[in-house]
């Protein structure tokens, strides 16, 4: 077998950690296996890691957070616009509180910018009071309607025709990549086995379920399905047909960091009869994001952008923030959301099978992830999973990718201790050799240059590798030799 | 090392323009001339251009790396301090830059600051080319570094996008790395063919395909024909844009045509004490042109050091389509033609021109009109003799260059 089984024994913080990327799976029988290492699956694995159990987290791709989670709109929501009384409403509200606190402790960048839902026509203005009421019914009381003059004063670059806005001061932007990675890192350090490049192909239910995977059989007593776009297919392998996932593509344009000064808040669309509209939002990396489109597709792998989609975004963006369109585009990407046609999450327990499905998690899933995890573990406990011996996890501290927080290249003390943090490799994003070295040696190392970008921002800037691409690739390939 | 220092001239960027200027200034006794280069090696883009043509008519065989070494040596031997691995990350004051490097952050103030930050090719994303985001999508800059500096594999079958001379260099680099070049694709109606490579003119790249690795490039001819070129590598060439981040963060006014700092013929920007030279002003001219401009900036920088005032900018120089840009962008000191020092204005067109008649007008008044025999491709600048600029009314409106 040519595949390389990588079992890393890493770091001074803990005992040996297990992250495998190839070869046959270890023959171990697990108490709980989580299928899908996106933001939700990783959060569940982290929550389970408190228990003295054998836990596995498996994913079909070569990295955590490599599906829907990586192409999120990156907003830490208050849940003001959820369907009141829904599971999503409750979990987003709880998740917002949990993740806000976890992010502060773990070094996940969050910028509390606040959101403005800008009304551009009478229909949208008429919808604002209803949205304000809905916010209250979702337990969020800080939303208020701001008149047009105030909106223009707070966002001077907005296009003409603003009629007012709903001001939602509690909305923030967050780094979705670091969030997923922090969960996975903490889980792995606490003993969770992470198996990547491991696609679940078939399941034989039993007292101990046997999962046939692309890397051989995996045996587990309990099973959590957090497979995102594929959650319906995993469900069907266990005889359930509660929902069907329709991939909904969202294309996004990321503008140059030089555009960051054009916008101060998250500019959300007012949902209306003609669909949800697009948002303009700063990112924690200092860019400005425009999107997403919403296109229902059949193909769960079609994450390509289209000429029509980009033209539509530019047209809408020109109305919202005209000067944005004069700025250079740094990146274009598309994510697929796991739409189910239902207005709520599809989280279902099947106690007889010792199985929980976590389906229909939409873009709010990033915010709700920790609350979803706690909810799922309760469902597992109801199904008989022993909860005895729970402990606190070792805190994790992630490298900062946020522009609003200190970065290594300007940290004199850090550079004095280790000059590698003063050697910038990726100039657009100011990423140093020290940070790249750390990411390559981390508990959950990247499986590709894109994975390295999500951990460091290297190659993620305006030149897209013109200046640094070959140098970053050389460091990556050297580390994997 | 002192974390807060003052030098006489601080040059940002050790490419052809910055090095030529530093050499000239150091020779002229400008005092402490310091050049900051963020890369590990000085020399700029020529470092990874492994083809000849850098020596001009005198030494046509000179390659980019050899040229870069000579330029670095000349600056150092003249007495300039060329510091590599040091990045100017922002401004701490009008003429003060924040820098970082392995020795830690510093704040360096120059009596004059010169931006010589060069240009880059716009990547696929900035060109809004739709499709998937596979590996194997490069610019010429990344390709050349991958092959010539790191010996990396760049794939088997490649498509090159663009018709500027840099596309030919991309073809050559790909072949040298063992890749077959399937086609050169350009939106323009003509381009320079490379022997053995199909040239697809009037053709746009509609979509990139492939997951993980690029599998093909969908192309469309303006007559409606379309198809997919199977390939594992695509190189987007040309379409240069000045690296203007530092200029913008310093509040330096940019020219809308060049997207580089707006300068007068003495390379003075809108910020007193801040000059800009070379391909940071416009993308792009050959290394020799950038170096000549850098050297020509020495006189106005020296004048600044000796206390010459920073003049009010004169009228703007602008262009009408299909012209893209003109440099310089302002006409200052019109009574003093040494301002232009007899150097030509550079004028760039977005379309190929044949025997163009160039006109200059101000406030509706025709100042000048001249036919320029020959063909001018969009990758080359037309050089206009500056003699007519004495007719410009310094108090008047913008001077507009057009085709008559």
PDB file of N, CA, C and O in Angstrom, chain B residues 150-181:
ATOM      1  N   UNK B 150      12.779  27.998  -7.777  1.00  0.00           N
ATOM      2  CA  UNK B 150      12.504  26.869  -6.883  1.00  0.00           C
ATOM      3  C   UNK B 150      12.510  25.511  -7.585  1.00  0.00           C
ATOM      4  O   UNK B 150      12.384  24.488  -6.928  1.00  0.00           O
ATOM      5  N   UNK B 151      12.616  25.502  -8.914  1.00  0.00           N
ATOM      6  CA  UNK B 151      12.642  24.228  -9.625  1.00  0.00           C
ATOM      7  C   UNK B 151      11.398  23.383  -9.402  1.00  0.00           C
ATOM      8  O   UNK B 151      11.453  22.164  -9.344  1.00  0.00           O
ATOM      9  N   UNK B 152      10.247  24.038  -9.282  1.00  0.00           N
ATOM     10  CA  UNK B 152       9.010  23.300  -9.017  1.00  0.00           C
ATOM     11  C   UNK B 152       8.379  22.800 -10.315  1.00  0.00           C
ATOM     12  O   UNK B 152       8.558  23.376 -11.373  1.00  0.00           O
ATOM     13  N   UNK B 153       7.620  21.733 -10.184  1.00  0.00           N
ATOM     14  CA  UNK B 153       6.876  21.180 -11.293  1.00  0.00           C
ATOM     15  C   UNK B 153       5.685  22.103 -11.603  1.00  0.00           C
ATOM     16  O   UNK B 153       5.020  22.583 -10.682  1.00  0.00           O
ATOM     17  N   UNK B 154       5.428  22.365 -12.889  1.00  0.00           N
ATOM     18  CA  UNK B 154       4.304  23.236 -13.215  1.00  0.00           C
ATOM     19  C   UNK B 154       3.288  22.570 -14.140  1.00  0.00           C
ATOM     20  O   UNK B 154       2.488  23.249 -14.753  1.00  0.00           O
ATOM     21  N   UNK B 155       3.304  21.249 -14.224  1.00  0.00           N
ATOM     22  CA  UNK B 155       2.274  20.577 -15.009  1.00  0.00           C
ATOM     23  C   UNK B 155       2.765  20.135 -16.369  1.00  0.00           C
ATOM     24  O   UNK B 155       3.926  20.352 -16.746  1.00  0.00           O
ATOM     25  N   UNK B 156       1.855  19.495 -17.111  1.00  0.00           N
ATOM     26  CA  UNK B 156       2.201  18.874 -18.395  1.00  0.00           C
ATOM     27  C   UNK B 156       1.687  19.666 -19.598  1.00  0.00           C
ATOM     28  O   UNK B 156       2.341  19.761 -20.614  1.00  0.00           O
ATOM     29  N   UNK B 157       0.455  20.152 -19.471  1.00  0.00           N
ATOM     30  CA  UNK B 157      -0.187  20.837 -20.604  1.00  0.00           C
ATOM     31  C   UNK B 157      -0.677  22.195 -20.134  1.00  0.00           C
ATOM     32  O   UNK B 157      -1.453  22.263 -19.190  1.00  0.00           O
ATOM     33  N   UNK B 158      -0.228  23.228 -20.815  1.00  0.00           N
ATOM     34  CA  UNK B 158      -0.532  24.574 -20.315  1.00  0.00           C
ATOM     35  C   UNK B 158      -1.179  25.439 -21.386  1.00  0.00           C
ATOM     36  O   UNK B 158      -0.914  25.290 -22.575  1.00  0.00           O
ATOM     37  N   UNK B 159      -2.021  26.350 -20.919  1.00  0.00           N
ATOM     38  CA  UNK B 159      -2.588  27.408 -21.756  1.00  0.00           C
ATOM     39  C   UNK B 159      -2.057  28.731 -21.223  1.00  0.00           C
ATOM     40  O   UNK B 159      -1.983  28.932 -20.006  1.00  0.00           O
ATOM     41  N   UNK B 160      -1.657  29.606 -22.140  1.00  0.00           N
ATOM     42  CA  UNK B 160      -1.164  30.924 -21.753  1.00  0.00           C
ATOM     43  C   UNK B 160      -2.185  31.961 -22.214  1.00  0.00           C
ATOM     44  O   UNK B 160      -2.616  31.936 -23.373  1.00  0.00           O
ATOM     45  N   UNK B 161      -2.574  32.841 -21.311  1.00  0.00           N
ATOM     46  CA  UNK B 161      -3.554  33.880 -21.621  1.00  0.00           C
ATOM     47  C   UNK B 161      -2.834  35.218 -21.733  1.00  0.00           C
ATOM     48  O   UNK B 161      -2.147  35.631 -20.787  1.00  0.00           O
ATOM     49  N   UNK B 162      -2.987  35.887 -22.890  1.00  0.00           N
ATOM     50  CA  UNK B 162      -2.388  37.208 -23.056  1.00  0.00           C
ATOM     51  C   UNK B 162      -1.563  37.296 -24.321  1.00  0.00           C
ATOM     52  O   UNK B 162      -1.113  36.278 -24.854  1.00  0.00           O
ATOM     53  N   UNK B 163      -1.390  38.525 -24.791  1.00  0.00           N
ATOM     54  CA  UNK B 163      -0.649  38.716 -26.042  1.00  0.00           C
ATOM     55  C   UNK B 163       0.513  39.676 -25.894  1.00  0.00           C
ATOM     56  O   UNK B 163       1.176  40.014 -26.859  1.00  0.00           O
ATOM     57  N   UNK B 164       0.741  40.149 -24.672  1.00  0.00           N
ATOM     58  CA  UNK B 164       1.877  41.038 -24.479  1.00  0.00           C
ATOM     59  C   UNK B 164       3.167  40.210 -24.575  1.00  0.00           C
ATOM     60  O   UNK B 164       3.117  38.986 -24.497  1.00  0.00           O
ATOM     61  N   UNK B 165       4.302  40.889 -24.703  1.00  0.00           N
ATOM     62  CA  UNK B 165       5.567  40.131 -24.807  1.00  0.00           C
ATOM     63  C   UNK B 165       5.756  39.147 -23.658  1.00  0.00           C
ATOM     64  O   UNK B 165       6.341  38.076 -23.831  1.00  0.00           O
ATOM     65  N   UNK B 166       5.218  39.475 -22.490  1.00  0.00           N
ATOM     66  CA  UNK B 166       5.397  38.599 -21.335  1.00  0.00           C
ATOM     67  C   UNK B 166       4.769  37.228 -21.590  1.00  0.00           C
ATOM     68  O   UNK B 166       5.217  36.215 -21.042  1.00  0.00           O
ATOM     69  N   UNK B 167       3.775  37.138 -22.479  1.00  0.00           N
ATOM     70  CA  UNK B 167       3.182  35.841 -22.800  1.00  0.00           C
ATOM     71  C   UNK B 167       4.220  34.926 -23.452  1.00  0.00           C
ATOM     72  O   UNK B 167       4.247  33.717 -23.191  1.00  0.00           O
ATOM     73  N   UNK B 168       5.058  35.527 -24.292  1.00  0.00           N
ATOM     74  CA  UNK B 168       6.117  34.715 -24.921  1.00  0.00           C
ATOM     75  C   UNK B 168       7.081  34.188 -23.877  1.00  0.00           C
ATOM     76  O   UNK B 168       7.543  33.052 -23.951  1.00  0.00           O
ATOM     77  N   UNK B 169       7.385  35.019 -22.889  1.00  0.00           N
ATOM     78  CA  UNK B 169       8.293  34.557 -21.843  1.00  0.00           C
ATOM     79  C   UNK B 169       7.642  33.439 -21.035  1.00  0.00           C
ATOM     80  O   UNK B 169       8.308  32.508 -20.603  1.00  0.00           O
ATOM     81  N   UNK B 170       6.336  33.525 -20.836  1.00  0.00           N
ATOM     82  CA  UNK B 170       5.640  32.453 -20.120  1.00  0.00           C
ATOM     83  C   UNK B 170       5.731  31.150 -20.906  1.00  0.00           C
ATOM     84  O   UNK B 170       5.985  30.084 -20.342  1.00  0.00           O
ATOM     85  N   UNK B 171       5.531  31.244 -22.225  1.00  0.00           N
ATOM     86  CA  UNK B 171       5.625  30.044 -23.073  1.00  0.00           C
ATOM     87  C   UNK B 171       7.012  29.423 -22.928  1.00  0.00           C
ATOM     88  O   UNK B 171       7.161  28.216 -22.727  1.00  0.00           O
ATOM     89  N   UNK B 172       8.014  30.278 -23.015  1.00  0.00           N
ATOM     90  CA  UNK B 172       9.379  29.772 -22.943  1.00  0.00           C
ATOM     91  C   UNK B 172       9.643  29.107 -21.582  1.00  0.00           C
ATOM     92  O   UNK B 172      10.241  28.040 -21.505  1.00  0.00           O
ATOM     93  N   UNK B 173       9.181  29.741 -20.532  1.00  0.00           N
ATOM     94  CA  UNK B 173       9.416  29.180 -19.194  1.00  0.00           C
ATOM     95  C   UNK B 173       8.695  27.840 -19.031  1.00  0.00           C
ATOM     96  O   UNK B 173       9.242  26.886 -18.463  1.00  0.00           O
ATOM     97  N   UNK B 174       7.470  27.763 -19.540  1.00  0.00           N
ATOM     98  CA  UNK B 174       6.719  26.511 -19.450  1.00  0.00           C
ATOM     99  C   UNK B 174       7.438  25.394 -20.198  1.00  0.00           C
ATOM    100  O   UNK B 174       7.564  24.272 -19.702  1.00  0.00           O
ATOM    101  N   UNK B 175       7.907  25.718 -21.396  1.00  0.00           N
ATOM    102  CA  UNK B 175       8.597  24.695 -22.180  1.00  0.00           C
ATOM    103  C   UNK B 175       9.867  24.241 -21.483  1.00  0.00           C
ATOM    104  O   UNK B 175      10.197  23.059 -21.466  1.00  0.00           O
ATOM    105  N   UNK B 176      10.553  25.201 -20.920  1.00  0.00           N
ATOM    106  CA  UNK B 176      11.786  24.843 -20.226  1.00  0.00           C
ATOM    107  C   UNK B 176      11.494  23.924 -19.049  1.00  0.00           C
ATOM    108  O   UNK B 176      12.299  23.060 -18.694  1.00  0.00           O
ATOM    109  N   UNK B 177      10.311  24.085 -18.439  1.00  0.00           N
ATOM    110  CA  UNK B 177       9.940  23.226 -17.314  1.00  0.00           C
ATOM    111  C   UNK B 177       9.331  21.908 -17.781  1.00  0.00           C
ATOM    112  O   UNK B 177       8.870  21.108 -16.966  1.00  0.00           O
ATOM    113  N   UNK B 178       9.330  21.691 -19.098  1.00  0.00           N
ATOM    114  CA  UNK B 178       8.869  20.407 -19.607  1.00  0.00           C
ATOM    115  C   UNK B 178       7.392  20.336 -19.909  1.00  0.00           C
ATOM    116  O   UNK B 178       6.865  19.258 -20.180  1.00  0.00           O
ATOM    117  N   UNK B 179       6.693  21.463 -19.882  1.00  0.00           N
ATOM    118  CA  UNK B 179       5.262  21.444 -20.176  1.00  0.00           C
ATOM    119  C   UNK B 179       5.038  21.719 -21.664  1.00  0.00           C
ATOM    120  O   UNK B 179       5.798  22.451 -22.295  1.00  0.00           O
ATOM    121  N   UNK B 180       3.982  21.133 -22.188  1.00  0.00           N
ATOM    122  CA  UNK B 180       3.563  21.424 -23.551  1.00  0.00           C
ATOM    123  C   UNK B 180       2.610  22.616 -23.494  1.00  0.00           C
ATOM    124  O   UNK B 180       1.698  22.630 -22.673  1.00  0.00           O
ATOM    125  N   UNK B 181       2.827  23.602 -24.358  1.00  0.00           N
ATOM    126  CA  UNK B 181       1.917  24.755 -24.372  1.00  0.00           C
ATOM    127  C   UNK B 181       0.859  24.514 -25.451  1.00  0.00           C
ATOM    128  O   UNK B 181       1.162  24.432 -26.640  1.00  0.00           O
TER     129      UNK B 181
END
